[in-house]
Backbone as CSV, one residue per row, in Angstrom:
resi,resn,N_x,N_y,N_z,CA_x,CA_y,CA_z,C_x,C_y,C_z
1,MET,7.966,23.852,-22.287,9.218,24.436,-21.830,9.598,25.599,-22.731
2,THR,10.145,26.581,-22.127,10.657,27.698,-22.911,12.101,27.420,-23.255
3,SER,12.605,28.143,-24.226,14.009,27.933,-24.585,14.878,28.266,-23.386
4,GLY,15.828,27.444,-23.138,16.706,27.618,-21.984,16.315,26.744,-20.806
5,ASP,15.049,26.242,-20.773,14.648,25.335,-19.704,15.322,23.988,-19.917
6,THR,15.818,23.426,-18.865,16.483,22.132,-18.968,15.542,20.989,-18.639
7,GLY,14.401,21.299,-18.070,13.492,20.234,-17.672,13.726,19.769,-16.253
8,ARG,14.800,20.191,-15.648,15.104,19.756,-14.287,14.089,20.283,-13.282
9,ASP,13.513,21.428,-13.578,12.556,22.024,-12.661,11.114,21.683,-13.019
10,ALA,10.931,20.888,-14.060,9.579,20.526,-14.479,8.961,19.591,-13.448
11,GLU,7.740,19.881,-13.090,7.034,19.046,-12.132,6.013,18.204,-12.878
12,ILE,6.005,16.933,-12.604,5.055,16.030,-13.239,3.768,16.062,-12.425
13,GLN,2.681,16.376,-13.063,1.387,16.423,-12.397,0.780,15.022,-12.380
14,LEU,0.552,14.506,-11.195,-0.077,13.203,-11.049,-1.564,13.396,-10.802
15,PRO,-2.381,12.481,-11.283,-3.815,12.619,-11.025,-4.107,12.487,-9.533
16,VAL,-5.091,13.220,-9.072,-5.500,13.165,-7.673,-6.249,11.861,-7.448
17,TRP,-5.925,11.178,-6.347,-6.587,9.923,-6.024,-8.047,10.183,-5.692
18,LYS,-8.910,9.319,-6.205,-10.336,9.396,-5.899,-10.803,8.013,-5.484
19,GLU,-11.552,7.976,-4.401,-12.106,6.710,-3.944,-13.048,6.157,-5.005
20,ARG,-12.953,4.861,-5.239,-13.817,4.225,-6.242,-15.167,3.909,-5.603
21,LYS,-16.192,4.382,-6.211,-17.561,4.157,-5.720,-18.138,2.914,-6.385
22,ASN,-19.083,2.290,-5.705,-19.822,1.138,-6.240,-18.918,-0.029,-6.613
23,GLU,-17.851,-0.212,-5.877,-16.947,-1.337,-6.106,-17.286,-2.411,-5.074
24,THR,-17.523,-3.630,-5.502,-17.838,-4.687,-4.546,-16.615,-4.986,-3.685
25,SER,-16.845,-5.568,-2.518,-15.739,-5.924,-1.626,-14.784,-6.894,-2.299
26,GLU,-15.335,-7.834,-3.059,-14.503,-8.823,-3.750,-13.583,-8.155,-4.777
27,VAL,-14.134,-7.246,-5.550,-13.337,-6.532,-6.555,-12.303,-5.643,-5.871
28,LYS,-12.703,-4.972,-4.797,-11.772,-4.095,-4.078,-10.612,-4.906,-3.502
29,ARG,-10.907,-6.075,-2.911,-9.832,-6.919,-2.362,-8.852,-7.327,-3.460
30,ALA,-9.384,-7.730,-4.599,-8.518,-8.145,-5.713,-7.657,-6.980,-6.190
31,ARG,-8.244,-5.803,-6.307,-7.495,-4.625,-6.751,-6.429,-4.244,-5.729
32,LEU,-6.796,-4.254,-4.441,-5.829,-3.893,-3.401,-4.688,-4.907,-3.320
33,LEU,-4.996,-6.170,-3.548,-3.936,-7.175,-3.580,-2.966,-6.857,-4.710
34,TYR,-3.492,-6.587,-5.885,-2.644,-6.244,-7.030,-1.822,-4.994,-6.721
35,GLU,-2.471,-3.962,-6.211,-1.778,-2.702,-5.942,-0.765,-2.831,-4.809
36,SER,-0.967,-3.783,-3.917,0.008,-4.031,-2.849,1.272,-4.672,-3.408
37,ARG,1.124,-5.427,-4.473,2.250,-6.140,-5.075,3.004,-5.312,-6.111
38,LYS,2.349,-4.368,-6.734,2.939,-3.597,-7.838,3.182,-2.161,-7.390
39,ARG,4.286,-1.959,-6.709,4.610,-0.649,-6.148,5.764,-0.018,-6.914
40,GLY,6.162,1.163,-6.483,7.263,1.853,-7.132,8.617,1.490,-6.573
41,MET,8.637,0.689,-5.519,9.910,0.302,-4.910,9.776,-1.084,-4.294
42,LEU,10.838,-1.853,-4.359,10.823,-3.244,-3.916,10.453,-3.380,-2.446
43,GLU,10.957,-2.486,-1.606,10.680,-2.584,-0.167,9.176,-2.577,0.101
44,ASN,8.459,-1.691,-0.564,7.010,-1.646,-0.368,6.310,-2.816,-1.042
45,CYS,6.832,-3.288,-2.164,6.256,-4.484,-2.802,6.250,-5.647,-1.815
46,ILE,7.364,-5.848,-1.162,7.485,-6.962,-0.218,6.628,-6.715,1.014
47,LEU,6.784,-5.569,1.629,6.069,-5.262,2.868,4.554,-5.278,2.671
48,LEU,4.070,-4.576,1.665,2.626,-4.475,1.467,2.012,-5.772,0.956
49,SER,2.732,-6.527,0.128,2.164,-7.788,-0.361,2.054,-8.813,0.765
50,LEU,3.032,-8.847,1.653,2.959,-9.763,2.796,1.866,-9.324,3.777
51,PHE,1.740,-8.023,3.981,0.675,-7.487,4.831,-0.690,-7.840,4.242
52,ALA,-0.843,-7.648,2.941,-2.110,-7.960,2.277,-2.433,-9.446,2.397
53,LYS,-1.426,-10.290,2.251,-1.654,-11.733,2.383,-2.203,-12.062,3.762
54,LYS,-1.655,-11.427,4.780,-2.050,-11.737,6.156,-3.400,-11.127,6.535
55,TYR,-3.696,-9.916,6.094,-4.846,-9.192,6.631,-5.971,-8.869,5.649
56,LEU,-5.705,-8.817,4.372,-6.695,-8.294,3.430,-8.003,-9.078,3.440
57,ASN,-7.941,-10.393,3.534,-9.161,-11.205,3.485,-10.054,-11.038,4.702
58,THR,-9.526,-10.469,5.790,-10.338,-10.290,6.995,-10.682,-8.825,7.259
59,MET,-10.250,-7.920,6.389,-10.544,-6.496,6.585,-12.015,-6.203,6.338
60,THR,-12.544,-5.302,7.160,-13.897,-4.796,6.939,-13.861,-3.809,5.771
61,ASP,-15.028,-3.402,5.317,-15.082,-2.405,4.242,-14.419,-1.101,4.676
62,ALA,-14.625,-0.701,5.928,-14.009,0.536,6.435,-12.487,0.412,6.473
63,GLN,-11.984,-0.742,6.896,-10.533,-0.963,6.927,-9.960,-0.975,5.513
64,MET,-10.684,-1.611,4.578,-10.209,-1.613,3.190,-10.168,-0.195,2.626
65,ALA,-11.122,0.639,3.008,-11.132,2.032,2.544,-9.905,2.775,3.078
66,GLN,-9.546,2.534,4.347,-8.345,3.155,4.919,-7.092,2.673,4.195
67,TYR,-7.008,1.374,3.958,-5.844,0.797,3.283,-5.746,1.319,1.852
68,ASP,-6.880,1.374,1.161,-6.923,1.884,-0.208,-6.379,3.313,-0.255
69,ARG,-6.852,4.145,0.630,-6.397,5.540,0.655,-4.910,5.614,0.977
70,LEU,-4.464,4.820,1.937,-3.061,4.853,2.348,-2.121,4.479,1.209
71,ILE,-2.438,3.428,0.471,-1.487,2.985,-0.555,-1.664,3.702,-1.887
72,ASN,-2.741,4.469,-2.034,-2.993,5.107,-3.326,-2.985,6.628,-3.330
73,GLU,-3.287,7.259,-2.203,-3.334,8.727,-2.217,-1.952,9.371,-2.219
74,PRO,-1.024,8.935,-1.362,0.312,9.562,-1.415,0.976,9.278,-2.761
75,SER,1.635,10.282,-3.322,2.247,10.105,-4.639,3.670,9.570,-4.554
76,ASN,4.195,9.423,-3.357,5.575,8.985,-3.194,5.611,7.744,-2.307
77,ASP,6.026,6.619,-2.875,6.099,5.377,-2.105,7.057,5.482,-0.924
78,TRP,8.078,6.321,-1.043,9.005,6.476,0.081,8.303,7.053,1.297
79,ASP,7.337,7.941,1.099,6.580,8.476,2.233,5.894,7.344,2.980
80,ILE,5.224,6.466,2.248,4.541,5.329,2.870,5.544,4.491,3.653
81,TYR,6.672,4.199,3.044,7.699,3.382,3.697,8.185,4.037,4.991
82,TYR,8.477,5.322,4.939,8.968,6.019,6.135,7.914,6.050,7.234
83,TRP,6.658,6.241,6.881,5.598,6.255,7.888,5.438,4.887,8.528
84,VAL,5.426,3.851,7.702,5.192,2.490,8.195,6.344,2.019,9.076
85,THR,7.563,2.354,8.700,8.726,1.897,9.473,9.042,2.801,10.656
86,GLY,8.323,3.905,10.796,8.535,4.792,11.931,9.645,5.804,11.738
87,ALA,10.207,5.889,10.546,11.261,6.875,10.287,10.690,8.291,10.288
88,GLN,9.406,8.419,9.940,8.708,9.706,9.979,7.309,9.479,10.535
89,GLU,6.769,10.510,11.157,5.389,10.444,11.641,4.436,10.531,10.453
90,PRO,3.424,9.668,10.424,2.450,9.784,9.335,1.587,11.027,9.528
91,PRO,1.124,11.615,8.447,0.186,12.730,8.571,-1.088,12.267,9.280
92,GLU,-1.768,13.189,9.898,-2.971,12.870,10.675,-3.994,12.068,9.868
93,GLU,-4.162,12.393,8.588,-5.185,11.710,7.784,-4.866,10.235,7.534
94,PHE,-3.620,9.835,7.752,-3.246,8.427,7.580,-2.958,7.733,8.906
95,ASN,-3.034,8.451,10.000,-2.763,7.883,11.318,-4.056,7.250,11.829
96,ASN,-4.258,5.985,11.470,-5.517,5.304,11.761,-5.256,3.837,12.096
97,GLU,-6.322,3.077,12.200,-6.250,1.660,12.566,-5.351,0.865,11.618
98,ILE,-5.480,1.084,10.322,-4.677,0.334,9.352,-3.213,0.726,9.446
99,MET,-2.920,2.004,9.626,-1.528,2.433,9.791,-0.923,1.768,11.024
100,ASN,-1.669,1.730,12.123,-1.165,1.083,13.339,-0.895,-0.396,13.099
101,LEU,-1.802,-1.066,12.414,-1.635,-2.489,12.110,-0.432,-2.712,11.197
102,LEU,-0.277,-1.867,10.217,0.843,-1.969,9.278,2.171,-1.670,9.968
103,GLN,2.191,-0.682,10.850,3.414,-0.372,11.596,3.810,-1.542,12.495
104,GLU,2.834,-2.149,13.138,3.126,-3.309,13.988,3.625,-4.472,13.132
105,PHE,3.008,-4.700,11.981,3.438,-5.753,11.067,4.878,-5.520,10.619
106,ALA,5.227,-4.277,10.338,6.573,-3.946,9.851,7.650,-4.213,10.900
107,LYS,7.280,-4.228,12.169,8.260,-4.505,13.233,8.747,-5.950,13.184
108,ASN,7.960,-6.826,12.569,8.351,-8.221,12.360,8.825,-8.872,13.659
109,ARG,7.993,-8.811,14.659,8.354,-9.338,15.986,8.636,-10.841,15.968
110,ASP,8.045,-11.566,15.007,8.296,-13.008,14.899,9.549,-13.309,14.094
111,MET,10.218,-12.261,13.623,11.468,-12.377,12.873,11.330,-13.306,11.665
112,GLU,10.222,-13.137,10.932,10.018,-13.902,9.705,11.016,-13.443,8.653
113,GLN,11.398,-14.361,7.798,12.260,-13.994,6.679,11.373,-13.371,5.601
114,ARG,11.633,-12.112,5.299,10.811,-11.375,4.334,11.699,-10.860,3.212
115,LEU,12.029,-11.747,2.300,12.939,-11.396,1.217,12.250,-11.249,-0.130
116,ARG,11.009,-11.734,-0.235,10.304,-11.659,-1.511,8.801,-11.659,-1.255
117,GLN,8.068,-11.357,-2.288,6.613,-11.360,-2.188,6.107,-12.794,-2.055
118,PRO,4.949,-12.969,-1.431,4.401,-14.326,-1.339,3.909,-14.798,-2.702
119,ASP,3.927,-16.114,-2.892,3.348,-16.686,-4.099,1.845,-16.423,-4.085
120,LEU,1.240,-16.411,-5.230,-0.195,-16.161,-5.313,-1.028,-17.415,-5.075
121,GLU,-0.394,-18.551,-4.911,-1.121,-19.806,-4.726,-2.050,-19.762,-3.523
122,TYR,-1.695,-19.002,-2.492,-2.520,-18.952,-1.290,-3.925,-18.423,-1.584
123,LEU,-4.095,-17.677,-2.644,-5.407,-17.135,-2.987,-6.395,-18.227,-3.363
124,PHE,-5.885,-19.310,-3.893,-6.757,-20.327,-4.445,-6.946,-21.527,-3.525
125,LYS,-6.250,-21.577,-2.402,-6.363,-22.720,-1.496,-7.751,-22.816,-0.881
126,GLU,-8.361,-21.669,-0.532,-9.688,-21.690,0.069,-10.753,-22.123,-0.926
127,ALA,-10.542,-21.851,-2.194,-11.530,-22.176,-3.224,-11.563,-23.663,-3.546
128,GLN,-10.523,-24.401,-3.192,-10.461,-25.828,-3.526,-11.289,-26.663,-2.583
């Protein structure tokens, strides 16, 4: 900053998202589950963690790649929220099968109570 700059106009440079190569499906699922739960805003923490609980274990590698890009490439969680809830049209690069599935999930047609993230216990039930 030069003298007189207040910092209000300073832009924070975020690293550009890069797809992870040579990641096994198991590792990718675990990472996406974590990243679905640890967001920048509570609304997305709840929405994405519940979505991941319902769909992540059955996603194909191609679907996981779409989901990975969707939740990690945009630098603003509010953009994701607005696209998923239909408040804004998603950009063409995110308008895909996973976005459609997530938008339908967000409509909550079964009127489930979605006030918090799911417990992690469900991850271990299949292993028992």
